[in-house]
């Protein structure tokens, strides 16, 4: 038994609308998998299918080697944490934690043991007698995690658990979830639209769009080698610059056709280099400016259009031979609208996509 | 979840009919009432309106005879005319008065709760109680007429309950008293749903309050008006208790209404076929009002 | 523009006796009189004796307060051959009200729960049919229900009337419950299912404890509706089971004997007391109930 979860040819449709189509996914034991995508991409739907909260149209779901496609949610060996916490408002924290165990007729002393352990791990002992209404957002989410924890299951499902929290709490709880995963070593599937959460938490990220998985890979792979233009634009903030142009596969040169032309020597092609129309992607943080531009293989001059000082760094909107380009500079560097500054980058960090298929070249 | 689902293994899809079994069992009353009573009962009545059933229902077809007889019965014609007059006047007045009262209450007044309680309490009372109270107040020997005559106006005449030409006014006074509170509450809820910023904007633009209501607020409240309209209309068609308590259809047959015609024909004159034809006509009346509304709702939802 | 000291332009508002306020409150007070007058007349008439009614005017307060009309209305007033007053009707109404209330609210809540949380193929269609039922004039269904009740052997009994009240309460109350349950956070149901609660478990352990207000609202609608009913009482019960409204009408509009207006008004007040009490004690919930039921319908 190597995989914790296996999903085979999963299909889900509501009437004529197909939400998930021929989806295959394998999640290893103890893996932390993040399902990432914008709203409506099917990520939460997929999670609900795994949990058994939605009946699938076709395909199979296996959890810990068992085919649970049509099993009740409570009998799948999963725990789930929801975005709105979904704590039962009329029960105390303890009542919330024990509700599932009582339904499963777990013996009393066993319940007590598990509550004690969960309360200790999550540091919610003082809250046990309170009702959810009297808790802060962060405390509620801890209790919600606790409810999954006491079930003593192999798989945890998280449905955007941090979206309702403010920025600081979100960062704190993010770290805590990561620590929890390191302690418990459970399989975790985590749905989010926040790429920071995805990058920081995941062993692997599955980027979803239109009910399909676009790319399933380690975070750094997704960041550095996005498989298509959508993934490239979705990951990274500020977003990647895209330039439209012609690639000459033989000479390994890129030409926008409007006055900007440079070599892409050093770019690792997926297959043999081709010639034709392409999208060229360049991450703002991979553009060097000022004196750091000098060491870069490709160099050019940029005319500053607009600056957004952010303190630690400054975002610059510039034009390079008629081509819009956004990049980051050190926050201490003085730069003003109308300045002409040297910039440079390394073609090895570029991304090239076919114009028509938008797949990585 | 059904127990049938619990014993089967998780790999096999459940039998379609047994899925959600508890839910389907719990829905049985709804299905029985919807299909058995509402649909079945309506069809049964309509069907039997084409028969000559008298004391007992029987399927002896007579075509449209019952309808022909109905429309040549004076009492039915008076009933329909009364319903039309009462309906239109009461509709217009209830809507206007309801909106006016709601607008007054919405002016950030003091004691809003007290006033609202006063305007709404008659709605808690039955039509029987309403009818009997107003019957007493409009009593010509002791009520308003007697008092105004007592003040020296010896020729003052206001005895709606004993005057066939005025009896509808008597019913209207009582009906409005009982029903406007409801419309006021609905209108008030509609007014409260309007963004405060709209009022601020019209103040900045210098639009007078009465004009704001007419030009801005009322158009915004269109759905509320439509709901109130449907509610008042379906209430008017059912008008029965008030007439029974207040005038018993009199004087003579001057205040008969269709609902009373149906009841009397069915249960005191035991002319079932005739009663079914009359109630079918009531259903047709409601349908004529309702279908355009349903169509409008449907179109709005599609857009 | 000579003013060196700048004063604000325009008059200072907030004068409580500004013409606009006088008109506003004047209108409110006039309407209040229209709405309160019947209650007042009812009360003062019921406290006078007949001699005073004959000579005085109906608006004047009683010179000598007497509770005799109330006593008579309650225990002596005659309807046909029975002369045991409204107390009999009151008892009947209570015996009709309690089971009708419990049955109609439970059935409506359960149906609303099905429609909100456990939809199945066709459930929305049945709901649509049910809602249409709210617009069918009662007269159309009166006789079919007579037949149904007769077949069930319930015609004329209290239980038959209870059933009729439950049937006609369904559309509006189901709508009320369904709309309330739909607005409960969906994730709570999901969490409960992961926790192993089923259809009934979620209903009793999660949904009902969260929905007290809507039960109260529905209960208020039902209490006033059932208590105030006249038509169903007349059609579906026998005279010994007549509810209070029917008995009241029979007492007041009886053509035999001398009209005792004070007794009539006392009887009328007695019949109105239950819904009035519900109304005054529930206050905002009553308003919320009728507004919610109506606006969403």
mmCIF file of N, CA and C in Angstrom, chain A residues 256-322:
data_model
loop_
_atom_site.group_PDB
_atom_site.id
_atom_site.type_symbol
_atom_site.label_atom_id
_atom_site.label_comp_id
_atom_site.label_asym_id
_atom_site.label_seq_id
_atom_site.Cartn_x
_atom_site.Cartn_y
_atom_site.Cartn_z
ATOM 1 N N UNK A 256 10.161 40.467 -30.806
ATOM 2 C CA UNK A 256 8.763 40.899 -30.647
ATOM 3 C C UNK A 256 8.210 41.410 -31.963
ATOM 4 N N UNK A 257 9.095 41.718 -32.895
ATOM 5 C CA UNK A 257 8.656 42.273 -34.165
ATOM 6 C C UNK A 257 8.385 43.762 -34.076
ATOM 7 N N UNK A 258 8.578 44.352 -32.876
ATOM 8 C CA UNK A 258 8.356 45.802 -32.747
ATOM 9 C C UNK A 258 9.595 46.468 -32.145
ATOM 10 N N UNK A 259 10.729 45.904 -32.478
ATOM 11 C CA UNK A 259 11.960 46.593 -32.101
ATOM 12 C C UNK A 259 12.710 45.963 -30.950
ATOM 13 N N UNK A 260 12.186 44.905 -30.315
ATOM 14 C CA UNK A 260 12.911 44.262 -29.222
ATOM 15 C C UNK A 260 13.280 42.853 -29.644
ATOM 16 N N UNK A 261 14.560 42.562 -29.539
ATOM 17 C CA UNK A 261 15.060 41.293 -30.059
ATOM 18 C C UNK A 261 16.239 40.887 -29.198
ATOM 19 N N UNK A 262 16.242 39.641 -28.719
ATOM 20 C CA UNK A 262 17.380 39.211 -27.898
ATOM 21 C C UNK A 262 17.564 37.703 -27.964
ATOM 22 N N UNK A 263 18.704 37.233 -27.443
ATOM 23 C CA UNK A 263 19.035 35.806 -27.492
ATOM 24 C C UNK A 263 18.410 35.090 -26.298
ATOM 25 N N UNK A 264 17.958 33.842 -26.511
ATOM 26 C CA UNK A 264 17.463 33.043 -25.394
ATOM 27 C C UNK A 264 18.412 31.878 -25.141
ATOM 28 N N UNK A 265 19.638 32.030 -25.551
ATOM 29 C CA UNK A 265 20.653 30.999 -25.336
ATOM 30 C C UNK A 265 20.741 30.695 -23.837
ATOM 31 N N UNK A 266 20.702 29.425 -23.498
ATOM 32 C CA UNK A 266 20.744 29.044 -22.084
ATOM 33 C C UNK A 266 19.392 28.553 -21.604
ATOM 34 N N UNK A 267 18.289 28.808 -22.346
ATOM 35 C CA UNK A 267 16.961 28.319 -21.969
ATOM 36 C C UNK A 267 16.883 26.824 -22.213
ATOM 37 N N UNK A 268 16.361 26.105 -21.221
ATOM 38 C CA UNK A 268 16.245 24.648 -21.346
ATOM 39 C C UNK A 268 14.932 24.303 -22.017
ATOM 40 N N UNK A 269 14.996 23.915 -23.279
ATOM 41 C CA UNK A 269 13.783 23.530 -24.000
ATOM 42 C C UNK A 269 13.301 22.154 -23.540
ATOM 43 N N UNK A 270 11.989 21.969 -23.548
ATOM 44 C CA UNK A 270 11.415 20.675 -23.177
ATOM 45 C C UNK A 270 11.731 19.657 -24.280
ATOM 46 N N UNK A 271 11.475 20.071 -25.507
ATOM 47 C CA UNK A 271 11.823 19.217 -26.648
ATOM 48 C C UNK A 271 12.864 19.926 -27.492
ATOM 49 N N UNK A 272 12.983 19.544 -28.732
ATOM 50 C CA UNK A 272 13.894 20.281 -29.605
ATOM 51 C C UNK A 272 13.359 21.692 -29.855
ATOM 52 N N UNK A 273 14.253 22.701 -29.900
ATOM 53 C CA UNK A 273 13.805 24.077 -30.105
ATOM 54 C C UNK A 273 13.039 24.202 -31.425
ATOM 55 N N UNK A 274 11.950 24.949 -31.420
ATOM 56 C CA UNK A 274 11.139 25.111 -32.624
ATOM 57 C C UNK A 274 11.134 26.572 -33.047
ATOM 58 N N UNK A 275 10.642 26.792 -34.258
ATOM 59 C CA UNK A 275 10.526 28.152 -34.768
ATOM 60 C C UNK A 275 9.047 28.451 -34.930
ATOM 61 N N UNK A 276 8.667 29.656 -34.525
ATOM 62 C CA UNK A 276 7.257 30.014 -34.671
ATOM 63 C C UNK A 276 6.841 31.043 -33.649
ATOM 64 N N UNK A 277 5.556 31.419 -33.673
ATOM 65 C CA UNK A 277 5.064 32.420 -32.723
ATOM 66 C C UNK A 277 5.015 31.851 -31.302
ATOM 67 N N UNK A 278 5.418 32.645 -30.350
ATOM 68 C CA UNK A 278 5.469 32.174 -28.953
ATOM 69 C C UNK A 278 5.042 33.284 -27.998
ATOM 70 N N UNK A 279 4.760 32.862 -26.754
ATOM 71 C CA UNK A 279 4.700 33.779 -25.616
ATOM 72 C C UNK A 279 5.994 33.616 -24.846
ATOM 73 N N UNK A 280 6.587 34.729 -24.461
ATOM 74 C CA UNK A 280 7.776 34.645 -23.626
ATOM 75 C C UNK A 280 7.411 35.190 -22.248
ATOM 76 N N UNK A 281 7.697 34.415 -21.223
ATOM 77 C CA UNK A 281 7.367 34.834 -19.871
ATOM 78 C C UNK A 281 8.625 35.151 -19.077
ATOM 79 N N UNK A 282 8.560 36.274 -18.356
ATOM 80 C CA UNK A 282 9.718 36.705 -17.577
ATOM 81 C C UNK A 282 9.200 37.199 -16.231
ATOM 82 N N UNK A 283 9.650 36.582 -15.139
ATOM 83 C CA UNK A 283 9.160 36.984 -13.816
ATOM 84 C C UNK A 283 9.762 38.321 -13.424
ATOM 85 N N UNK A 284 8.966 39.224 -12.856
ATOM 86 C CA UNK A 284 9.483 40.546 -12.466
ATOM 87 C C UNK A 284 10.710 40.435 -11.568
ATOM 88 N N UNK A 285 10.707 39.429 -10.674
ATOM 89 C CA UNK A 285 11.831 39.332 -9.729
ATOM 90 C C UNK A 285 13.082 38.766 -10.371
ATOM 91 N N UNK A 286 12.978 38.304 -11.604
ATOM 92 C CA UNK A 286 14.159 37.791 -12.293
ATOM 93 C C UNK A 286 14.829 38.853 -13.161
ATOM 94 N N UNK A 287 14.287 40.052 -13.172
ATOM 95 C CA UNK A 287 14.913 41.149 -13.927
ATOM 96 C C UNK A 287 15.839 41.894 -12.969
ATOM 97 N N UNK A 288 17.073 42.030 -13.353
ATOM 98 C CA UNK A 288 18.022 42.797 -12.543
ATOM 99 C C UNK A 288 18.135 44.193 -13.134
ATOM 100 N N UNK A 289 18.454 45.176 -12.267
ATOM 101 C CA UNK A 289 18.535 46.532 -12.790
ATOM 102 C C UNK A 289 19.781 47.208 -12.247
ATOM 103 N N UNK A 290 20.095 48.377 -12.820
ATOM 104 C CA UNK A 290 21.240 49.155 -12.367
ATOM 105 C C UNK A 290 22.536 48.377 -12.566
ATOM 106 N N UNK A 291 23.383 48.425 -11.530
ATOM 107 C CA UNK A 291 24.701 47.820 -11.710
ATOM 108 C C UNK A 291 24.644 46.297 -11.739
ATOM 109 N N UNK A 292 23.528 45.705 -11.161
ATOM 110 C CA UNK A 292 23.411 44.244 -11.188
ATOM 111 C C UNK A 292 23.062 43.720 -12.592
ATOM 112 N N UNK A 293 22.585 44.648 -13.437
ATOM 113 C CA UNK A 293 22.234 44.238 -14.796
ATOM 114 C C UNK A 293 23.466 43.846 -15.595
ATOM 115 N N UNK A 294 24.611 44.373 -15.156
ATOM 116 C CA UNK A 294 25.823 44.203 -15.973
ATOM 117 C C UNK A 294 26.264 42.759 -16.137
ATOM 118 N N UNK A 295 25.999 41.900 -15.068
ATOM 119 C CA UNK A 295 26.467 40.513 -15.173
ATOM 120 C C UNK A 295 25.520 39.653 -15.971
ATOM 121 N N UNK A 296 24.354 40.170 -16.345
ATOM 122 C CA UNK A 296 23.338 39.334 -16.956
ATOM 123 C C UNK A 296 23.628 39.095 -18.439
ATOM 124 N N UNK A 297 23.303 37.871 -18.916
ATOM 125 C CA UNK A 297 23.565 37.532 -20.323
ATOM 126 C C UNK A 297 22.807 38.452 -21.283
ATOM 127 N N UNK A 298 21.555 38.817 -20.929
ATOM 128 C CA UNK A 298 20.799 39.689 -21.824
ATOM 129 C C UNK A 298 20.648 41.031 -21.134
ATOM 130 N N UNK A 299 20.967 42.108 -21.869
ATOM 131 C CA UNK A 299 20.882 43.441 -21.273
ATOM 132 C C UNK A 299 20.128 44.374 -22.207
ATOM 133 N N UNK A 300 19.411 45.329 -21.600
ATOM 134 C CA UNK A 300 18.699 46.325 -22.411
ATOM 135 C C UNK A 300 18.452 47.552 -21.561
ATOM 136 N N UNK A 301 17.777 48.554 -22.148
ATOM 137 C CA UNK A 301 17.515 49.775 -21.407
ATOM 138 C C UNK A 301 16.009 49.958 -21.272
ATOM 139 N N UNK A 302 15.561 50.341 -20.069
ATOM 140 C CA UNK A 302 14.132 50.484 -19.826
ATOM 141 C C UNK A 302 13.807 51.931 -19.504
ATOM 142 N N UNK A 303 12.635 52.392 -20.010
ATOM 143 C CA UNK A 303 12.142 53.738 -19.725
ATOM 144 C C UNK A 303 11.050 53.635 -18.668
ATOM 145 N N UNK A 304 11.271 54.260 -17.521
ATOM 146 C CA UNK A 304 10.347 54.086 -16.388
ATOM 147 C C UNK A 304 9.050 54.848 -16.639
ATOM 148 N N UNK A 305 7.911 54.128 -16.507
ATOM 149 C CA UNK A 305 6.574 54.689 -16.712
ATOM 150 C C UNK A 305 5.932 55.099 -15.404
ATOM 151 N N UNK A 306 6.088 54.234 -14.420
ATOM 152 C CA UNK A 306 5.397 54.431 -13.152
ATOM 153 C C UNK A 306 6.144 53.645 -12.083
ATOM 154 N N UNK A 307 6.169 54.170 -10.842
ATOM 155 C CA UNK A 307 6.809 53.412 -9.769
ATOM 156 C C UNK A 307 5.830 53.233 -8.610
ATOM 157 N N UNK A 308 5.913 52.075 -7.985
ATOM 158 C CA UNK A 308 5.100 51.789 -6.796
ATOM 159 C C UNK A 308 6.053 51.441 -5.669
ATOM 160 N N UNK A 309 6.426 52.391 -4.835
ATOM 161 C CA UNK A 309 7.346 52.038 -3.738
ATOM 162 C C UNK A 309 6.605 51.225 -2.680
ATOM 163 N N UNK A 310 7.180 50.098 -2.281
ATOM 164 C CA UNK A 310 6.526 49.254 -1.282
ATOM 165 C C UNK A 310 7.345 49.191 -0.006
ATOM 166 N N UNK A 311 8.409 49.967 0.094
ATOM 167 C CA UNK A 311 9.257 49.888 1.274
ATOM 168 C C UNK A 311 10.438 48.981 1.022
ATOM 169 N N UNK A 312 10.225 47.678 1.184
ATOM 170 C CA UNK A 312 11.340 46.751 1.011
ATOM 171 C C UNK A 312 11.844 46.765 -0.432
ATOM 172 N N UNK A 313 10.927 46.862 -1.363
ATOM 173 C CA UNK A 313 11.379 46.999 -2.740
ATOM 174 C C UNK A 313 10.421 47.926 -3.481
ATOM 175 N N UNK A 314 10.763 48.203 -4.724
ATOM 176 C CA UNK A 314 9.953 49.115 -5.514
ATOM 177 C C UNK A 314 9.561 48.395 -6.790
ATOM 178 N N UNK A 315 8.264 48.452 -7.100
ATOM 179 C CA UNK A 315 7.843 47.867 -8.368
ATOM 180 C C UNK A 315 7.899 48.931 -9.438
ATOM 181 N N UNK A 316 8.476 48.579 -10.548
ATOM 182 C CA UNK A 316 8.651 49.539 -11.626
ATOM 183 C C UNK A 316 7.892 49.064 -12.850
ATOM 184 N N UNK A 317 7.110 49.943 -13.409
ATOM 185 C CA UNK A 317 6.444 49.670 -14.679
ATOM 186 C C UNK A 317 7.229 50.441 -15.731
ATOM 187 N N UNK A 318 7.740 49.710 -16.720
ATOM 188 C CA UNK A 318 8.609 50.381 -17.683
ATOM 189 C C UNK A 318 8.282 49.916 -19.086
ATOM 190 N N UNK A 319 8.886 50.635 -20.042
ATOM 191 C CA UNK A 319 8.744 50.235 -21.435
ATOM 192 C C UNK A 319 10.132 49.941 -21.979
ATOM 193 N N UNK A 320 10.246 48.798 -22.672
ATOM 194 C CA UNK A 320 11.515 48.466 -23.317
ATOM 195 C C UNK A 320 11.211 48.332 -24.815
ATOM 196 N N UNK A 321 11.685 49.276 -25.570
ATOM 197 C CA UNK A 321 11.405 49.297 -27.010
ATOM 198 C C UNK A 321 9.925 49.024 -27.298
ATOM 199 N N UNK A 322 9.072 49.762 -26.620
ATOM 200 C CA UNK A 322 7.641 49.644 -26.873
ATOM 201 C C UNK A 322 6.981 48.478 -26.168
#
